[in-house]
mmCIF file of C-alpha atoms in Angstrom:
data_model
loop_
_atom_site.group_PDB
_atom_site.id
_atom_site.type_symbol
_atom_site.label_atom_id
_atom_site.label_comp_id
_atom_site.label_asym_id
_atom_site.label_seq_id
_atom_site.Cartn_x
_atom_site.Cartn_y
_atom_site.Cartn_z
ATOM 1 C CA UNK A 28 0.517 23.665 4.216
ATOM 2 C CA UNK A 29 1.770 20.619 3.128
ATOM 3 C CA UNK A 30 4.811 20.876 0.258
ATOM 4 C CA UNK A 31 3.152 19.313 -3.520
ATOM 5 C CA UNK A 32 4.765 16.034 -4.554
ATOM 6 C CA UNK A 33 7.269 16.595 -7.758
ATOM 7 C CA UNK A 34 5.726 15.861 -11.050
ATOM 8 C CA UNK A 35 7.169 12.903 -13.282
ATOM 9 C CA UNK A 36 10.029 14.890 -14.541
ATOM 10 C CA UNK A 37 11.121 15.963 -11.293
ATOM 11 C CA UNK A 38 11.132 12.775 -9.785
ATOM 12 C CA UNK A 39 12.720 11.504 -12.769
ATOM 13 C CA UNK A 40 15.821 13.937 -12.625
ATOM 14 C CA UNK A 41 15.408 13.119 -8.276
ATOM 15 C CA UNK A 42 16.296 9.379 -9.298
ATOM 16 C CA UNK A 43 19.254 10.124 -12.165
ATOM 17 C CA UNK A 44 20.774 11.991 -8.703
ATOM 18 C CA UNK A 45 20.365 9.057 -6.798
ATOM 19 C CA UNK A 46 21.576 6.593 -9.521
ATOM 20 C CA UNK A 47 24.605 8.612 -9.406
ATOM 21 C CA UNK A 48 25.337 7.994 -5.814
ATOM 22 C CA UNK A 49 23.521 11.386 -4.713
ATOM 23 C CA UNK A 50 22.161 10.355 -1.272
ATOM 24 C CA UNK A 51 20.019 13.932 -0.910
ATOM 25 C CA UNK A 52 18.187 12.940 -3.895
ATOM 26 C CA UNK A 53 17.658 9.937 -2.300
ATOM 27 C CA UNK A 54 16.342 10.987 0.334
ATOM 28 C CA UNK A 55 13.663 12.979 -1.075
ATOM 29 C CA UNK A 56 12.694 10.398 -3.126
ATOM 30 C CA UNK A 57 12.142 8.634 0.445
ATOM 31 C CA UNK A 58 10.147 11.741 1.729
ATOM 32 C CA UNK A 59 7.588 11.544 -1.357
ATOM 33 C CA UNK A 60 7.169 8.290 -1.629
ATOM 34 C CA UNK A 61 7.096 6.986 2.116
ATOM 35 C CA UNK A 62 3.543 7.908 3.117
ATOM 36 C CA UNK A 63 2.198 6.253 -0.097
ATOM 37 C CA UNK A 64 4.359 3.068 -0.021
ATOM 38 C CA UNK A 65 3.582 2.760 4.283
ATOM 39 C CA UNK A 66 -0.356 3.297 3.371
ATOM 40 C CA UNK A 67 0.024 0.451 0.898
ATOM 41 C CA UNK A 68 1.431 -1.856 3.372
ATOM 42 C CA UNK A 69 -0.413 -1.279 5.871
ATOM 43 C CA UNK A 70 -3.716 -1.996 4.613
ATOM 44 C CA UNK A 71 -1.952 -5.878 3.641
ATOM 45 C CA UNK A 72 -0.621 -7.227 7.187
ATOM 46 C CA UNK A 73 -0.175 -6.548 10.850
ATOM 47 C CA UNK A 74 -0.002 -3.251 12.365
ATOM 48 C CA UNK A 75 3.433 -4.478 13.791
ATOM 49 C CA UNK A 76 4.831 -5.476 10.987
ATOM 50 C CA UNK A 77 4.557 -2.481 8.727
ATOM 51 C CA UNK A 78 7.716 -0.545 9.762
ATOM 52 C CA UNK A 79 9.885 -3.468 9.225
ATOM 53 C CA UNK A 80 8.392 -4.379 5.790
ATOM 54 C CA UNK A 81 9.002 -0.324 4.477
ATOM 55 C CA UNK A 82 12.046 0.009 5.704
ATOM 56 C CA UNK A 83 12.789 -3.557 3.736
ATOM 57 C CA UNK A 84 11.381 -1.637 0.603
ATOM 58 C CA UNK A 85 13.184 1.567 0.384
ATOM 59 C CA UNK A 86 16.827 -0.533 1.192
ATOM 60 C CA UNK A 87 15.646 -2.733 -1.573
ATOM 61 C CA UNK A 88 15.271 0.472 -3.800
ATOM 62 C CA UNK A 89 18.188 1.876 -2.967
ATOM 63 C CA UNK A 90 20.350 -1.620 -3.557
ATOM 64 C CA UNK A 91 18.564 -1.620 -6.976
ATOM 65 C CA UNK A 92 18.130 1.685 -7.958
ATOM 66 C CA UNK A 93 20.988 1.292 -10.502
ATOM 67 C CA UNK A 94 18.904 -1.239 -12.620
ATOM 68 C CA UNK A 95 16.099 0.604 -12.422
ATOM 69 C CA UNK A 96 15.869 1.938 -16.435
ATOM 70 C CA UNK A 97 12.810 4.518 -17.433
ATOM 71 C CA UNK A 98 11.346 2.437 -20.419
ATOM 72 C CA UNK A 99 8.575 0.471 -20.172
ATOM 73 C CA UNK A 100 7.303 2.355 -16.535
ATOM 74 C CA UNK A 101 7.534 5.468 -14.624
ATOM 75 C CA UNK A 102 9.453 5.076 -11.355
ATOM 76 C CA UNK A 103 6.746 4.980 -8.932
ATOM 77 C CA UNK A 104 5.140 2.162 -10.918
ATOM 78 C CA UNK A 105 9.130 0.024 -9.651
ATOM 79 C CA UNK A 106 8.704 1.362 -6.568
ATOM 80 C CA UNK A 107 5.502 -0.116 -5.854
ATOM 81 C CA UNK A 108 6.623 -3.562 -7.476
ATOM 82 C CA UNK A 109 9.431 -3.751 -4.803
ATOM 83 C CA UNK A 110 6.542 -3.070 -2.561
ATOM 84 C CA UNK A 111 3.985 -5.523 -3.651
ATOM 85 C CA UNK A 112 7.111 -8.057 -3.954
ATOM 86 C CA UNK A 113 8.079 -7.100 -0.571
ATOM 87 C CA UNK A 114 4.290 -8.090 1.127
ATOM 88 C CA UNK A 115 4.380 -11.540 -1.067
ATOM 89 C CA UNK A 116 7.661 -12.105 0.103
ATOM 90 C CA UNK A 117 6.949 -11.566 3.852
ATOM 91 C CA UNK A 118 4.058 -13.261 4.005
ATOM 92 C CA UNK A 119 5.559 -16.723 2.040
ATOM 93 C CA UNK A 120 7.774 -16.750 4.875
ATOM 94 C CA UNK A 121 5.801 -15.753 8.154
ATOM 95 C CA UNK A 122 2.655 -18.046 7.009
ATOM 96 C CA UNK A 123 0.824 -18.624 10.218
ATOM 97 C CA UNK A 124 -0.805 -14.176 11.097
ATOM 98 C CA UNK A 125 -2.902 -14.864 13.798
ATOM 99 C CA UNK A 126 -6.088 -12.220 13.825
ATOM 100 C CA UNK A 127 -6.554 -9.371 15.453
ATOM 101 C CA UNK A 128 -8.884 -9.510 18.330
ATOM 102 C CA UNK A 129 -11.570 -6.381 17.479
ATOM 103 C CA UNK A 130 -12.630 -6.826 21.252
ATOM 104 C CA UNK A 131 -9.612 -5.533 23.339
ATOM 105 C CA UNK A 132 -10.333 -2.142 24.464
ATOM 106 C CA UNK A 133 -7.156 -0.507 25.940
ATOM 107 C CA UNK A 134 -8.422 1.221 29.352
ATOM 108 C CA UNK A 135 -5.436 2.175 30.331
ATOM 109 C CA UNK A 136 -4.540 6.118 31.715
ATOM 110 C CA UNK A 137 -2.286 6.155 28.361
ATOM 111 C CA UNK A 138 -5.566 5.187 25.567
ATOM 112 C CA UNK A 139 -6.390 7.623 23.164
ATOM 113 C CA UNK A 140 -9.072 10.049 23.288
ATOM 114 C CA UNK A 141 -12.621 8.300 22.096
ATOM 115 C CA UNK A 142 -12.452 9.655 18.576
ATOM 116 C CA UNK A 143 -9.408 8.516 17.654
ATOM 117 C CA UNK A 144 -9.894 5.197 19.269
ATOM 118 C CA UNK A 145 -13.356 4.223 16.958
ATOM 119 C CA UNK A 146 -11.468 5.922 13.950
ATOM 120 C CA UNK A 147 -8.536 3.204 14.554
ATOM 121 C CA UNK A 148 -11.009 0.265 15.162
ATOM 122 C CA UNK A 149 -12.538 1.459 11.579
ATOM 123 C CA UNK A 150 -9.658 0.966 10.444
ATOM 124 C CA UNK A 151 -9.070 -2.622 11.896
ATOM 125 C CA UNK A 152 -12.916 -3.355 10.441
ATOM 126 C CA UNK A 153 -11.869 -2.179 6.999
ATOM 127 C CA UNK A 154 -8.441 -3.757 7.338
ATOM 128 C CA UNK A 155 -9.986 -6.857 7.739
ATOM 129 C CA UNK A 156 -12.654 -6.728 5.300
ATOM 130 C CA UNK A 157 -9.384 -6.123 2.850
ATOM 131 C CA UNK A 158 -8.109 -9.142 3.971
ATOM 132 C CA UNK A 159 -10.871 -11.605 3.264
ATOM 133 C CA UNK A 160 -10.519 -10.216 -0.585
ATOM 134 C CA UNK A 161 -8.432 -12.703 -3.396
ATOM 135 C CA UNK A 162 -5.236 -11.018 -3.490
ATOM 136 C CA UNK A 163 -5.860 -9.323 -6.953
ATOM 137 C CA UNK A 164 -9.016 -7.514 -5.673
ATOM 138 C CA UNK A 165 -6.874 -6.681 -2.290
ATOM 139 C CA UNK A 166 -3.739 -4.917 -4.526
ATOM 140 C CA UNK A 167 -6.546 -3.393 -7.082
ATOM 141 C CA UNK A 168 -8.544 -1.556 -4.368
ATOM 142 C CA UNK A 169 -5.641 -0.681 -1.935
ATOM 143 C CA UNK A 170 -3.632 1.100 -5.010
ATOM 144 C CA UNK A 171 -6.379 2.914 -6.365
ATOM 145 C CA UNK A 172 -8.478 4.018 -2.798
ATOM 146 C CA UNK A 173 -5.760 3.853 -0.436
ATOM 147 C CA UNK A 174 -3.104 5.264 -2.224
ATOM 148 C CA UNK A 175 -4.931 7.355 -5.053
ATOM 149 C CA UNK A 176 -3.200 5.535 -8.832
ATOM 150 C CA UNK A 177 -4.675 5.360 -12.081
ATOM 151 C CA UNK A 178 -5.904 2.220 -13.540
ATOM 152 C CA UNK A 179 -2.999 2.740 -16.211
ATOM 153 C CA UNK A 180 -0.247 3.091 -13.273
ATOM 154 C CA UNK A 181 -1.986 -0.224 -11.435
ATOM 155 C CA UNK A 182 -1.970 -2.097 -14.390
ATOM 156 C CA UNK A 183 2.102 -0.971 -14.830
ATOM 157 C CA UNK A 184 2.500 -2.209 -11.307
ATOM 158 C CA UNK A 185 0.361 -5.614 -11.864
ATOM 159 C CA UNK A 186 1.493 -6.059 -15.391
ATOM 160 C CA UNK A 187 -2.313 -6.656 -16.185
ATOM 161 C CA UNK A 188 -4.338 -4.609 -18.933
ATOM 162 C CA UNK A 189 -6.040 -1.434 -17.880
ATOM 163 C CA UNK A 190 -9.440 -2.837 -18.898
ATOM 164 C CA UNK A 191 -8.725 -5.838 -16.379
ATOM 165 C CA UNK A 192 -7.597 -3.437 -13.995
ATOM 166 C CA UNK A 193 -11.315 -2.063 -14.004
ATOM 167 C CA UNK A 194 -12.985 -5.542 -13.524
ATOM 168 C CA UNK A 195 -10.588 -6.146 -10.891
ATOM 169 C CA UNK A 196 -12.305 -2.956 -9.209
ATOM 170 C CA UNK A 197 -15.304 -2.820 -9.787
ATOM 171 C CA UNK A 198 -15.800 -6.980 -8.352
ATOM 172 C CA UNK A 199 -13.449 -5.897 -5.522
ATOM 173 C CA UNK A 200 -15.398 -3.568 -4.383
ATOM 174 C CA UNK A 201 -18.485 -5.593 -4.520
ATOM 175 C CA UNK A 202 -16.809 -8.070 -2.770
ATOM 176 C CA UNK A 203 -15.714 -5.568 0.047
ATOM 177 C CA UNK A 204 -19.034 -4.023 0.366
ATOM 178 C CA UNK A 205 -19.993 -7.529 1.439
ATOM 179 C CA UNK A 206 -17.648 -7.830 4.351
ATOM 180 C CA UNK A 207 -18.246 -4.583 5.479
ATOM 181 C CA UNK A 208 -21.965 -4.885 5.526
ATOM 182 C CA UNK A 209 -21.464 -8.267 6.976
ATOM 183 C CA UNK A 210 -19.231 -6.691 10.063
ATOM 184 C CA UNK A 211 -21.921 -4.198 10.160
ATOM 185 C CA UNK A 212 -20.243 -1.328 9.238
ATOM 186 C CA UNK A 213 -24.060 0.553 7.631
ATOM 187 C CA UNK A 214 -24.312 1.403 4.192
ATOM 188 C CA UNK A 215 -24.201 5.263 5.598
ATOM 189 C CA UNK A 216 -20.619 5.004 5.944
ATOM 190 C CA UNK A 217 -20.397 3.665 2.508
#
C-alpha cells in the first residue's frame, strides 16, 4: 500500500520545518514531490538527462526555499516553476538533442522481458509526439495527464488564466492526437 501524499496544510507546516533549517522535513518534502517533479521532466527531454535535471531542481529548492513566501501560490505550484525553469534553462544551453532512434532493439541476454520493452517504446512514441507540440501545449498536457494538476494549479505554475489553461488543453490534445495517429499509434489506444 502506498503511504497518501500530505494535504496542503501538511505540506505547508513540512516546508515552515524546512525553512527553518529542518533537513527531515526536507526530505519528505523530496519523497512527495520527487515522482511528480521526475514524471514532469521526463516527458520534456532525453531519457539521460532526467536525473541530472531533478536533482538540479530539488538543490534549487532547497537554496531557495527561504524566499519561498505562501501568498499568491501553494508550494507545489514554486516547485514546479523551479521545474519548468529548470527544462527552459537546460535546454537554452544544450541546443543541438539529437533524436532518439525508435529502431534499436536491444537483443542483448540483459533486455527486458517483451512487455516491458513495447510499454517503454510507447513511451518513446508518446514522448515524441509531446515533443513535436509548441511548448505551451507540451507544459499544459504534461501537468495535467502526466502529473494529475488542476487547471487552477497549471495556470499558478504558467501564470496564465484558468480559462486559457483549458484552450491550451483542449488544442494540445488535438494536436497530439495528430502525431500519435500519424506514428500510428490506433485510435484504440486512445
Amino acid at each position: 500500500m502506498t503511504p497518501q501524499r500530505p494535504d496542503d496544510s501538511q505540506i505547508d507546516a513540512l516546508v515552515v520545518s524546512a525553512q527553518e533549517g529542518d533537513k527531515d522535513a526536507f526530505g519528505k518534502i523530496y519523497d512527495t514531490f520527487f515522482d511528480a517533479i521526475y514524471r514532469y521532466v521526463f516527458f520534456r527531454m532525453r531519457a539521460g538527462e532526467v536525473e541530472d535535471v531533478v536533482e538540479n531542481i530539488f538543490i534549487k529548492c532547497w537554496m531557495n526555499l527561504d524566499k519561498y513566501e505562501k501568498r499568491d501560490f501553494s508550494f507545489s505550484a514554486w516547485l514546479y516553476k523551479i521545474a519548468c525553469n529548470t527544462v527552459i534553462d537546460y535546454h537554452r544551453s544544450h541546443r543541438k538533442i539529437e533524436a532518439i532512434d525508435e529502431r534499436i532493439v536491444d537483443e542483448s541476454e540483459e533486455a527486458m522481458p517483451k512487455k516491458i520493452a513495447e510499454d517503454g517504446l510507447m513511451s518513446e512514441k508518446v514522448r515524441a509526439a509531446l515533443n513535436q507540440l509548441k511548448d505551451p501545449y507540451r507544459q499544459v498536457v504534461t501537468l495535467k495527464f502526466l502529473n494529475g494538476l488542476s487547471n487552477f494549479e497549471i495556470a499558478e505554475i504558467l501564470g496564465e488564466r484558468e480559462g486559457n489553461i483549458r484552450v491550451l488543453q483542449f488544442r494540445g490534445l488535438k494536436e497530439l492526437k495528430k502525431n500519435l495517429e500519424e506514428q500510428g499509434i490506433s485510435r484504440e489506444i486512445l
